[in-house]
Each structure stands twice: as structure tokens, then as C-alpha cells.
Coordinates of C-alpha atoms and ligand atoms in Angstrom, one line a residue:
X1 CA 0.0 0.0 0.0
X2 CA 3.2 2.2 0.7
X3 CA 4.7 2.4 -3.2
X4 CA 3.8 5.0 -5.9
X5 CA 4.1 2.6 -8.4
X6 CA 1.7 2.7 -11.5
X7 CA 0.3 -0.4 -12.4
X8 CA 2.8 -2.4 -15.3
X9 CA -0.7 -4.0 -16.6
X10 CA -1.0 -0.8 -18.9
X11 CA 2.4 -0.4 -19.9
X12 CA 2.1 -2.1 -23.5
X13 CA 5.7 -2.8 -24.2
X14 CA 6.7 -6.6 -23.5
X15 CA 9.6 -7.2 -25.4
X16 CA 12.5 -5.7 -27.2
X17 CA 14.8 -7.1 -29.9
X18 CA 17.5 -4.9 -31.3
X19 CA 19.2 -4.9 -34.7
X20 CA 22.8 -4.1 -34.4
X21 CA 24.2 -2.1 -38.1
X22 CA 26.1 -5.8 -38.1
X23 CA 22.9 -7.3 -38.9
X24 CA 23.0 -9.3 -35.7
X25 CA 19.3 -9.4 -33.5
X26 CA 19.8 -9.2 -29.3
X27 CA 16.7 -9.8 -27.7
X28 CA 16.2 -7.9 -24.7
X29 CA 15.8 -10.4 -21.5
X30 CA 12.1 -9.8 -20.9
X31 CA 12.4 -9.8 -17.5
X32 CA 14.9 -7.0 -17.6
X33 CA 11.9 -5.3 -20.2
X34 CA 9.5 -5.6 -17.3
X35 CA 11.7 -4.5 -14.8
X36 CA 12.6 -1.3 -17.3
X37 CA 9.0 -0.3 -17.7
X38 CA 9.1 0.3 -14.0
X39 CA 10.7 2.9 -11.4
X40 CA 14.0 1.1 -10.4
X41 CA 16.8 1.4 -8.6
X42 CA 18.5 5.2 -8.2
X43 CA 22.0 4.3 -8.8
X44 CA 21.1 2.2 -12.0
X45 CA 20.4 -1.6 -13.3
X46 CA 22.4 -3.5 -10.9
X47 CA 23.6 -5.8 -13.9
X48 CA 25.0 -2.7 -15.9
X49 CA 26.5 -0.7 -13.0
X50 CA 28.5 -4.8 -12.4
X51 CA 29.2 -4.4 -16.1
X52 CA 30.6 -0.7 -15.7
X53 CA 32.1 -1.7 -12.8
X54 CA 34.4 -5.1 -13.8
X55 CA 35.5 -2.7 -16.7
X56 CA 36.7 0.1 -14.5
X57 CA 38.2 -2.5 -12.6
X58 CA 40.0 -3.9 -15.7
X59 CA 40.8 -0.8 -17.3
X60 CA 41.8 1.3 -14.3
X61 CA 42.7 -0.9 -11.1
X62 CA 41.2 2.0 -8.8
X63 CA 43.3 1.3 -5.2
X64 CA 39.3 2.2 -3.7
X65 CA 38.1 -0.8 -4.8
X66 CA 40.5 -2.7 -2.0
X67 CA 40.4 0.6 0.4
X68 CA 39.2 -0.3 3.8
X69 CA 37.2 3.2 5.1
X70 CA 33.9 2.2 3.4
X71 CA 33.5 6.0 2.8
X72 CA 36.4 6.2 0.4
X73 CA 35.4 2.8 -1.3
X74 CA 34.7 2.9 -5.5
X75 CA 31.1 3.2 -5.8
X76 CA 29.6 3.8 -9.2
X77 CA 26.1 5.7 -9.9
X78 CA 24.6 5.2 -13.5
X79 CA 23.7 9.2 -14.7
X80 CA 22.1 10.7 -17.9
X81 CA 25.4 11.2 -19.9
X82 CA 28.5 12.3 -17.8
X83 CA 27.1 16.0 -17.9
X84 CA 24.2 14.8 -15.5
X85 CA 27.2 13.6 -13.0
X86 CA 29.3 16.9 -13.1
X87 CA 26.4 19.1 -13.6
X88 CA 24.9 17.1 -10.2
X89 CA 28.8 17.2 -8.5
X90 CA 29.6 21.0 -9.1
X91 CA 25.8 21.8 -7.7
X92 CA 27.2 19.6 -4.7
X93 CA 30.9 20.8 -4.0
X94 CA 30.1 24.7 -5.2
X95 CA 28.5 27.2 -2.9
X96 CA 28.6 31.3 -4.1
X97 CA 32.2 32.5 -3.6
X98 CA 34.1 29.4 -3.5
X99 CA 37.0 29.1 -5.1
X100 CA 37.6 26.7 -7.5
X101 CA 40.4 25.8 -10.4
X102 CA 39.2 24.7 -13.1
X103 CA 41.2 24.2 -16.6
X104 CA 41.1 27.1 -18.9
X105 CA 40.1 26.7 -21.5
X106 CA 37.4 24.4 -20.8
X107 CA 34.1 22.3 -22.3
X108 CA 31.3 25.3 -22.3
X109 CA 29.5 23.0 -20.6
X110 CA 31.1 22.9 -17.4
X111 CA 31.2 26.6 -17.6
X112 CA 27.3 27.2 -17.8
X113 CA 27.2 24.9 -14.7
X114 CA 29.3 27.0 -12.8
X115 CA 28.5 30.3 -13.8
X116 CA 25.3 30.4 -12.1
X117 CA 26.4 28.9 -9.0
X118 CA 28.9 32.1 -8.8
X119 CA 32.3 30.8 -7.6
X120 CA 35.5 32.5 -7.9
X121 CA 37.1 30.5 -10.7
X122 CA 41.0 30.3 -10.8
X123 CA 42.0 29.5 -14.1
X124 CA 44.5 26.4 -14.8
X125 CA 46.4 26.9 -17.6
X126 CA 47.3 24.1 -20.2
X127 CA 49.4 23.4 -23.0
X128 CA 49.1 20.6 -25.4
X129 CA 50.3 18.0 -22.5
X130 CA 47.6 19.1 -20.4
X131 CA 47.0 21.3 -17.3
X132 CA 50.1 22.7 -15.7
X133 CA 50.7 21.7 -11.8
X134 CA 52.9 25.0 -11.9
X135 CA 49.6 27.0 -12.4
X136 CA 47.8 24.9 -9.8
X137 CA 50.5 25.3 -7.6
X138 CA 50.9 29.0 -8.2
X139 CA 47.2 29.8 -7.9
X140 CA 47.1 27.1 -3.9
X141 CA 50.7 29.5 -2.4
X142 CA 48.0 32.0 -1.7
X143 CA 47.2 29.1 1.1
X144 CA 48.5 27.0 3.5
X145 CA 47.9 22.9 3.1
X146 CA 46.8 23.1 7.0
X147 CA 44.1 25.3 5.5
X148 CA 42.2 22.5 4.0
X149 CA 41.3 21.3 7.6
X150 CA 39.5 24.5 8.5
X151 CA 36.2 24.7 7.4
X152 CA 35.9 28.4 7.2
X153 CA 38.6 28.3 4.6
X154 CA 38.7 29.6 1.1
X155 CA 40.9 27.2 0.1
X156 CA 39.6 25.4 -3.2
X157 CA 38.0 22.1 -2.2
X158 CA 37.6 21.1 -6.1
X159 CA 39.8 20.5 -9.5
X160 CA 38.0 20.3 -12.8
X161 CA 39.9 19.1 -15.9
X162 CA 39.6 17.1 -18.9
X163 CA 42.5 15.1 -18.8
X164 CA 42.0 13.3 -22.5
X165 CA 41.0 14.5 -26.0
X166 CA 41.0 18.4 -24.3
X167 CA 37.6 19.6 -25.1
X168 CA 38.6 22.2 -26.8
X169 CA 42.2 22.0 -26.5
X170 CA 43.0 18.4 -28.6
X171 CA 45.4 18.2 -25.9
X172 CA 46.2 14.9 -23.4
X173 CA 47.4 15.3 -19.7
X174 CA 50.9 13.4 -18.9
X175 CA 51.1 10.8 -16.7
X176 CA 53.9 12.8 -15.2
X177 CA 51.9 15.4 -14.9
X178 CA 49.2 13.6 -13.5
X179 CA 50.9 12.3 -10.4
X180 CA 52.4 16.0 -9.6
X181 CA 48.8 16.9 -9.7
X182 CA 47.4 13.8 -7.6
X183 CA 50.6 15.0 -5.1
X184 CA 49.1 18.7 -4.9
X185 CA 45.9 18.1 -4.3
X186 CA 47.3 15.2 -1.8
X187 CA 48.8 18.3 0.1
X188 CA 45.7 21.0 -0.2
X189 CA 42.5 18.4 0.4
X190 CA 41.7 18.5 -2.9
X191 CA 38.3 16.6 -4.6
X192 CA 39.9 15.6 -8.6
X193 CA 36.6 15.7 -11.0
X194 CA 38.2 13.9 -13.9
X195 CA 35.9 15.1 -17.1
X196 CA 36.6 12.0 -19.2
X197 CA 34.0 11.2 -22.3
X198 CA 37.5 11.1 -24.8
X199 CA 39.9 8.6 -22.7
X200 CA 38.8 5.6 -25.1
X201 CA 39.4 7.6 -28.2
X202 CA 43.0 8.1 -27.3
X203 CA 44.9 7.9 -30.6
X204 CA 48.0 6.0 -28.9
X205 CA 48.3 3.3 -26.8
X206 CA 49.0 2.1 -24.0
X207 CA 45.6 4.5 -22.9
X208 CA 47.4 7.3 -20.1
X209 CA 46.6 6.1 -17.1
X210 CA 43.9 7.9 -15.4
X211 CA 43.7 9.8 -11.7
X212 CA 41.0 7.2 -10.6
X213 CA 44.1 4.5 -11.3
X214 CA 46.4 6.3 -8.8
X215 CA 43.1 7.4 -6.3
X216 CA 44.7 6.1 -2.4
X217 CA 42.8 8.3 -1.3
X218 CA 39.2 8.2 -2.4
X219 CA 39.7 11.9 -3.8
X220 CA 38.9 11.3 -7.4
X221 CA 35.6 11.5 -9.2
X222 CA 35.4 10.0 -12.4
X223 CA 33.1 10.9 -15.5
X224 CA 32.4 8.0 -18.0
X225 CA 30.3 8.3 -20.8
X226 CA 28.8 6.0 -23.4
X227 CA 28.5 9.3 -25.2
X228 CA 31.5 8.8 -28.0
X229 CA 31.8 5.2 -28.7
X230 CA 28.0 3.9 -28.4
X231 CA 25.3 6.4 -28.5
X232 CA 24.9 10.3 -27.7
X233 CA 20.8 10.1 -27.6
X234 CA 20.4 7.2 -25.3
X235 CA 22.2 9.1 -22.3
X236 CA 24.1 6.7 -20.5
X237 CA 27.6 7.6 -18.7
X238 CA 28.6 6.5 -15.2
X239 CA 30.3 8.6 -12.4
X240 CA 32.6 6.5 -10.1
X241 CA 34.1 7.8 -6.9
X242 CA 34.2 7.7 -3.2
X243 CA 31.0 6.2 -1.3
X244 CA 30.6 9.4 0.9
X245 CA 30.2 11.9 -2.4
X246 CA 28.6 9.3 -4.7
X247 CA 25.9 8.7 -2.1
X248 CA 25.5 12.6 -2.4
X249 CA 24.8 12.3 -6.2
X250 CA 22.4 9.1 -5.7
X251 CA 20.2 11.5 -3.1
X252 CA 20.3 14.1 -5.9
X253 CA 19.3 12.1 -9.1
X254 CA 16.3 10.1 -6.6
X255 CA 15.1 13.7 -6.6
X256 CA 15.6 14.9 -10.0
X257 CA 15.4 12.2 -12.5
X258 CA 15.0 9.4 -10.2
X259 CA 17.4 7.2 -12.2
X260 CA 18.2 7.0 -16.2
X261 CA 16.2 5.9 -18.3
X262 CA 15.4 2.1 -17.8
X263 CA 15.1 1.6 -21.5
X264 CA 18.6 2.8 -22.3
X265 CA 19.9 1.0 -19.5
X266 CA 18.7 -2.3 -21.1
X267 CA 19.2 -2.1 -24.3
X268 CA 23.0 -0.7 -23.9
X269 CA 23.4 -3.9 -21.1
X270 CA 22.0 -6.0 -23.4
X271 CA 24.6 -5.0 -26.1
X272 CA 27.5 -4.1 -23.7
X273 CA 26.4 -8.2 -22.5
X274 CA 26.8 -9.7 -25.5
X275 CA 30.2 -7.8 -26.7
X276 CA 31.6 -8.5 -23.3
X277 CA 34.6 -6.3 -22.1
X278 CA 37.0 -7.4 -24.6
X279 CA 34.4 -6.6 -27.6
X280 CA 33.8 -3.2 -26.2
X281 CA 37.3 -2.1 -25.7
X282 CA 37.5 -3.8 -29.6
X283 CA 35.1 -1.4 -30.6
X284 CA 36.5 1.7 -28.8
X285 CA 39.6 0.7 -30.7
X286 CA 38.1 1.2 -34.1
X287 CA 36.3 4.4 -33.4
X288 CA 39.4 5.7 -32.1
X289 CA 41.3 4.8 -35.5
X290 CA 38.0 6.5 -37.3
X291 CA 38.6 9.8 -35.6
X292 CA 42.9 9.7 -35.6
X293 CA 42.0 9.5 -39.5
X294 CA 39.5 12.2 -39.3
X295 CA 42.0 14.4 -37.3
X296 CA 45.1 13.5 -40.3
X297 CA 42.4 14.5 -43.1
X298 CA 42.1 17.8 -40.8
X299 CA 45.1 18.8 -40.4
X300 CA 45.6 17.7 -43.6
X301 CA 43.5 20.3 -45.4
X302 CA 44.8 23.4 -42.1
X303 CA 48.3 22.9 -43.9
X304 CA 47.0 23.2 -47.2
X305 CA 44.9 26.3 -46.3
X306 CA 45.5 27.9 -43.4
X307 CA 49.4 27.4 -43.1
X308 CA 50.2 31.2 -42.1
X309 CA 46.8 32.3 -41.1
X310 CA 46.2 29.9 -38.2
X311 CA 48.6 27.7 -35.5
X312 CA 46.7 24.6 -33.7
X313 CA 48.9 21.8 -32.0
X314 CA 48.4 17.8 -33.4
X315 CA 45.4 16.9 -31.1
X316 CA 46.6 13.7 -29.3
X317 CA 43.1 12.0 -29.0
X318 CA 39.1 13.1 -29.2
X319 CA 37.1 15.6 -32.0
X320 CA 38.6 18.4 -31.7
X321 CA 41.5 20.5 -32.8
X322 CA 41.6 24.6 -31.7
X323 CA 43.0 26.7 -34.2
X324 CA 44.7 30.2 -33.0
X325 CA 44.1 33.2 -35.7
X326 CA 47.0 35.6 -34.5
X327 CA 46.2 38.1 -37.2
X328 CA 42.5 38.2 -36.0
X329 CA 41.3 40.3 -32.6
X330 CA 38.5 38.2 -32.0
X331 CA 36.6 35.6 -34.0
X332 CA 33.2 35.6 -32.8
X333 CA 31.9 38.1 -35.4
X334 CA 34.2 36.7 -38.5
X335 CA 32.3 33.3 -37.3
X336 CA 29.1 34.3 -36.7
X337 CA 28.8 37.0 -39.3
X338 CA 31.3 35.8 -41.9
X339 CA 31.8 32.5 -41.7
X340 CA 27.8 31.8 -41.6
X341 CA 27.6 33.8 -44.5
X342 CA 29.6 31.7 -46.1
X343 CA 27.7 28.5 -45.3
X344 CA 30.4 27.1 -42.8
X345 CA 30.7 27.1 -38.7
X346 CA 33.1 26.5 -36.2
X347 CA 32.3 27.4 -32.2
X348 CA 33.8 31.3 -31.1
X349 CA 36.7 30.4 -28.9
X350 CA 35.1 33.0 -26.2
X351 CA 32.6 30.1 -25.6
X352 CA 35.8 27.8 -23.7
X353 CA 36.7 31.1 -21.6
X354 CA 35.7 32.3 -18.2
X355 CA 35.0 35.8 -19.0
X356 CA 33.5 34.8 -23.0
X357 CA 33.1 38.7 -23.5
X358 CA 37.0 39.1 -23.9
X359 CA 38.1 38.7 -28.0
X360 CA 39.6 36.0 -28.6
X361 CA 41.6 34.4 -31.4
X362 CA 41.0 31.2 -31.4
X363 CA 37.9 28.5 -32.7
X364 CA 36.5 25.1 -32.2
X365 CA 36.9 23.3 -35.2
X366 CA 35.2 19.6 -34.9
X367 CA 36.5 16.5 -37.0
X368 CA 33.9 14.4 -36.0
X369 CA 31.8 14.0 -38.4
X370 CA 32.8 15.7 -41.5
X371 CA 34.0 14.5 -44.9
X372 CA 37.8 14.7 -45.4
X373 CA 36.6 16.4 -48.5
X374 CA 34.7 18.4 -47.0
X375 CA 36.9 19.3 -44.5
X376 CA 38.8 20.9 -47.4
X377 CA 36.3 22.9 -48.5
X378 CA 35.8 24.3 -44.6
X379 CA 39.1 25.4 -44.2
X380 CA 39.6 26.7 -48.2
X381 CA 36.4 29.2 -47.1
X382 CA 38.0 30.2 -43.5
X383 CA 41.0 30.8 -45.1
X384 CA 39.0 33.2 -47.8
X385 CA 36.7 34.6 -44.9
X386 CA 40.4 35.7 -43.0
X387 CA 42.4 37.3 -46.1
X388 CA 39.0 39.4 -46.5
X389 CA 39.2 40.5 -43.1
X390 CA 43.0 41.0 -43.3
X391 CA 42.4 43.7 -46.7
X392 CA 39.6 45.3 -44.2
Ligands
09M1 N1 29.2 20.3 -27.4 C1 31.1 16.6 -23.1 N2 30.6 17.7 -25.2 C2 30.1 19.6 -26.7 C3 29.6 18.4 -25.9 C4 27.4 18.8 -26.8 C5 25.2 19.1 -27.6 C6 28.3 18.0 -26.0 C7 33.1 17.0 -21.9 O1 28.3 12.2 -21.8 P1 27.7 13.5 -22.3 O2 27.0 13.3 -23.6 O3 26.8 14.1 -21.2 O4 28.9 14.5 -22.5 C8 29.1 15.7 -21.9 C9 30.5 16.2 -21.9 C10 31.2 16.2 -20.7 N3 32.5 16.6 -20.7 C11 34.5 17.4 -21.8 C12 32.4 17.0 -23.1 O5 33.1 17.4 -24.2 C13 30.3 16.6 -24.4 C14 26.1 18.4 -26.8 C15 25.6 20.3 -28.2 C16 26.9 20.7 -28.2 C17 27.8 19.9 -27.5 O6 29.6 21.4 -28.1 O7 31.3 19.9 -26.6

């Protein structure tokens, strides 16, 4: 008499069978249908978050998973993408007026989080090997690491970066760099929120290994994302962290979207099942030689037309590369008024920036989904849209 639960005798789906683009057929477990029509569990299907969690193991030996403080022990909660899990961890860890370092530039995303919540953001800076500890380090002298113990300081509790495929940057974080960082934030108290959707397309091997595979401490929080390799629409990443903070996140999704979509969470178990973790990580393989091709064809067509006009480092891994237009003061007008014109679009660099009403010379260009040839053609009309604007 206690449960809000509709009755399932009116829900009118019973099973589901998928056909893969391989032409196989996966019938969905009907129990697992039933059980998907329903509300269930917060944290997620039970049977993917074991499947998520055996691969984490494999792929990232997180020291949490044999940590003895049960509040520091790997627990994993299933979100709507990984934007659900950083938008729901920034709304956590961020009061007005904190401080917090964050990588500059960073994914918009992130940004429009934050901006409403109103910290004080201290910008990391980066180069094409990542976030520099120097700037972390520069940015925590202001404090003491005894500070981190005192509630009432304004010491920053959280680092945000995207260690892998830089969104925008193209750029990949060291593992040198990484344990420096891991060290710091060792020393200051500091939560790691490692912003990861590109780590599997990674255009060298062996994959860097991540924070969460060096996490002693229970510090780091982890974004996953089926995002990149399987689907965008059916908005299914993972978060993985300490017990303490993921429980935080649990309490928030039971009151926001309850838990993802059961649907999704079937049919991608029922897939994810059936490939097993060796098929997966196959598959993550090939998508990540799709998009090192898509990034050669790229660059590719920058020498041929923008040699002179632009600078952009090789992106190591992800969609993106970020071109720098020296000879331009800002290129949010020549995008959205020239460049539109002109039946091509790339994203503003102001959008990656803390303050986005400051010019700036650089753009987003995406190599995702684009035809080398048309690729070509892109960068041939940039390349006209910027000699015009140079005779101006
Ligand atoms: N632009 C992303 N990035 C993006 C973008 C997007 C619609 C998404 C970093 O797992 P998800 O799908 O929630 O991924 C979120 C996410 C988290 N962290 C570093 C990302 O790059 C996805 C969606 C329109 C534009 C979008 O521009 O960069």
C-alpha cells in the first residue's frame, strides 16, 4: 500500500529485440523489459552498473576498490550522460564565492554549470600536454595545506579538468603530470573531478593512465560516458568515486530524474552483455582509428589552407583540434557573421573562456563528423573569410 508505483498491466511494451548495423538481433531479457518499464533502482540496473564496474576494474585498477574506510570505497552511480554527473557534483561541491580551479580553457559545458552557481574560478592553464601543476600550484601558495582542515577556509575544495581529448584544446594530460597533480591536491584536500567522455578515443596506446588509477585516497571522481563510442541520444555515462560523495549524487538524481532511463539502460546492457569487455574495448579501438583519421584528413587540409593564417597543436586523442588566428582580434563576429555567410561554422573560442566577453583568437573546429573532403572545403572558405578580413 506504501509504493507510488503505477500499475505495469498498462504499460504495453513486453519485449525488445535490437538490430545491431552488423545485422545481428539481441533480444532484450524480458524480464529485464518488465523491470525497465518500471521505477528502479537510483543508482542504476544492478547488472550494468556490475558491467561498468568489472571494466573500471580492468581498465583502471582504482586502489578504492580494495580501500578499507567504506566511505572512500569505489562506488559507481549510472547518470544521464556524464554532464548529469558533473552538472549534479559542481551543484554539490560549489557554494557562491568558492573558489575553484578549473582548466582554462574548458568544455562550455562545465562553464554554464558554474556560472550560475557564482564561484571564484582560478584558471588552470594548459598546454598541449595538459594542465600545468605549476599553475595549480601558483594559484594554492596563496594558502597553506593546514588550511584544507578548516572549514571556514577559502581554500579550493575542487579541481575540474579534462585530462583526455582536451575539449577544446585536442590536448592529453601526462602521466607525469598527472601524479604532480594527484601529489598537490594530496597536500591542499583537494576533490579531482576527472571530465573524461574522450579517454577511449585516445589515438596511442598504452591508454594514459587515469587519476582514478592512482586514487589512495578516495579523492577522485570520475566521468564516464557512453556518449563517443555507443550512442549520444540514449544518455548513459557513469560517475565513479568515493562512497561518501557518490551517495550525495544518488540522493540528488532520486530527486531529479529518479534514475536513467530504464530503456537505455537495457538495451545498452544487453549490447554491452553480448560484446563482453574485450568486444567493447575492440570497438572503442576502431572508433578511435575512425577519428585519428578524421583528425590527419584535418590537419591535412589546415596545412593546405591555413598554413600562415592559423597555428593549432596535433590533437593527441578526441574531435577536436583549436585553431589560434593571431592576425585576428577576435573571432566571434568573422564566425558568426562571416563565416555563416559563407555556409560554414566552427564554435567562437570565447565560448571555452571564463569571461567569453573578452576577444579571442581562437575557434573550435570539430572533425567528428565531417567528410575529409569536406573538410577541405571548410578550411579553403575560412582561409577566404580571413584574407578578406585582413584587406579590411
Ligand atoms: N558540445 C562533453 N561535449 C560539446 C559536448 C554537446 C550538444 C556536448 C566534456 O556524456 P555526455 O554526452 O553528457 O557528454 C558531456 C560532456 C562532458 N565533458 C569534456 C564533453 O566534451 C560533451 C552536446 C551540443 C553541443 C555539445 O559542443 O562539446
Amino acid at each position: 500500500m506504501a509504493g507510488a508505483w503505477p500499475n505495469p498491466e498498462f504499460f504495453l511494451i513486453k519485449d525488445i529485440s535490437l538490430t545491431l548495423k552488423d545485422g545481428s538481433k539481441l533480444d532484450v531479457d524480458r524480464s529485464l523489459v518488465t523491470r525497465a518499464m518500471q521505477y528502479s533502482s537510483t543508482s542504476g540496473f544492478p547488472e550494468l552498473i556490475k558491467w561498468v564496474k568489472d571494466l573500471q576494474e580492468k581498465v583502471h585498477k582504482p586502489p578504492t576498490l580494495e580501500i578499507t574506510d567504506e566511505n572512500k570505497q569505489l562506488d559507481i552511480i549510472i547518470t544521464n550522460g556524464s554532464q548529469d554527473g558533473i552538472c549534479k557534483t559542481l551543484e554539490a561541491c560549489v557554494s557562491a564565492g568558492d573558489n575553484v580551479l578549473i582548466e582554462v580553457p574548458t568544455y562550455a559545458g562545465t562553464l554554464a554549470i558554474l556560472n550560475p552557481l557564482k564561484p571564484k574560478i582560478l584558471p588552470v592553464e594548459s598546454d598541449k600536454d595538459g594542465i600545468i601543476p605549476g599553475s595549480i600550484r601558483r594559484h594554492l601558495s596563496k594558502w597553506n595545506p593546514e588550511d584544507s582542515q578548516n572549514p571556514k577556509s577559502s581554500i579550493p575544495k575542487i579541481l575540474h579538468c579534462v585530462p583526455n581529448g582536451g575539449n577544446p584544446t585536442g590536448s592529453q594530460l601526462t602521466w607525469e603530470r598527472k601524479k604532480a597533480i594527484y601529489k598537490l591536491c594530496q597536500d591542499y584536500d583537494i576533490i579531482i573531478m576527472e571530465d573524461d567522455p574522450y579517454f577511449y578515443l585516445q589515438f596511442s596506446k598504452p591508454y594514459v593512465p587515469s587519476f582514478l588509477s592512482m586514487d589512495v585516497d578516495g579523492r577522485v571522481m570520475r566521468f564516464d560516458t557512453f556518449t563517443k563510442v555507443m550512442s549520444s541520444g540514449m544518455r548513459i555515462g557513469c560517475l565513479s568515486g568515493p562512497r561518501a560523495l557518490v551517495n550525495k549524487i544518488i540522493q540528488h538524481q532520486q530527486v531529479s530524474a529518479v534514475h536513467s532511463s530504464g530503456l537505455s539502460q537495457v538495451a545498452l546492457f544487453t549490447i554491452l552483455q553480448e560484446m563482453g569487455h574485450t568486444g567493447f574495448l575492440q570497438h572503442c579501438d576502431k572508433v578511435a582509428d575512425f577519428y585519428k583519421r578524421q583528425r590527419d584528413a584535418c590537419l591535412a587540409a589546415a596545412n593546405k589552407h591555413l598554413s600562415g593564417l592559423a597555428e593549432w597543436v596535433e590533437p593527441s586523442g578526441g574531435m577536436f583540434v583549436w585553431l589560434k588566428l593571431p592576425q585576428i582580434k577576435d573571432t566571434y563576429k568573422l564566425i558568426w557573421e562571416k563565416a555563416r555567410e559563407k555556409e560554414v561554422l566552427f564554435v567562437p573560442g570565447n565560448a571555452f573562456m571564463i569571461d567569453s566577453s573578452v576577444p579571442c583568437q581562437y575557434l573550435r573546429s570539430a572533425y567528428s563528423l565531417v567528410s575529409a573532403e569536406d573538410m577541405d572545403k571548410a578550411f579553403e572558405r575560412l582561409s577566404a573569410i580571413i584574407k578578406e578580413e585582413l584587406k579590411q
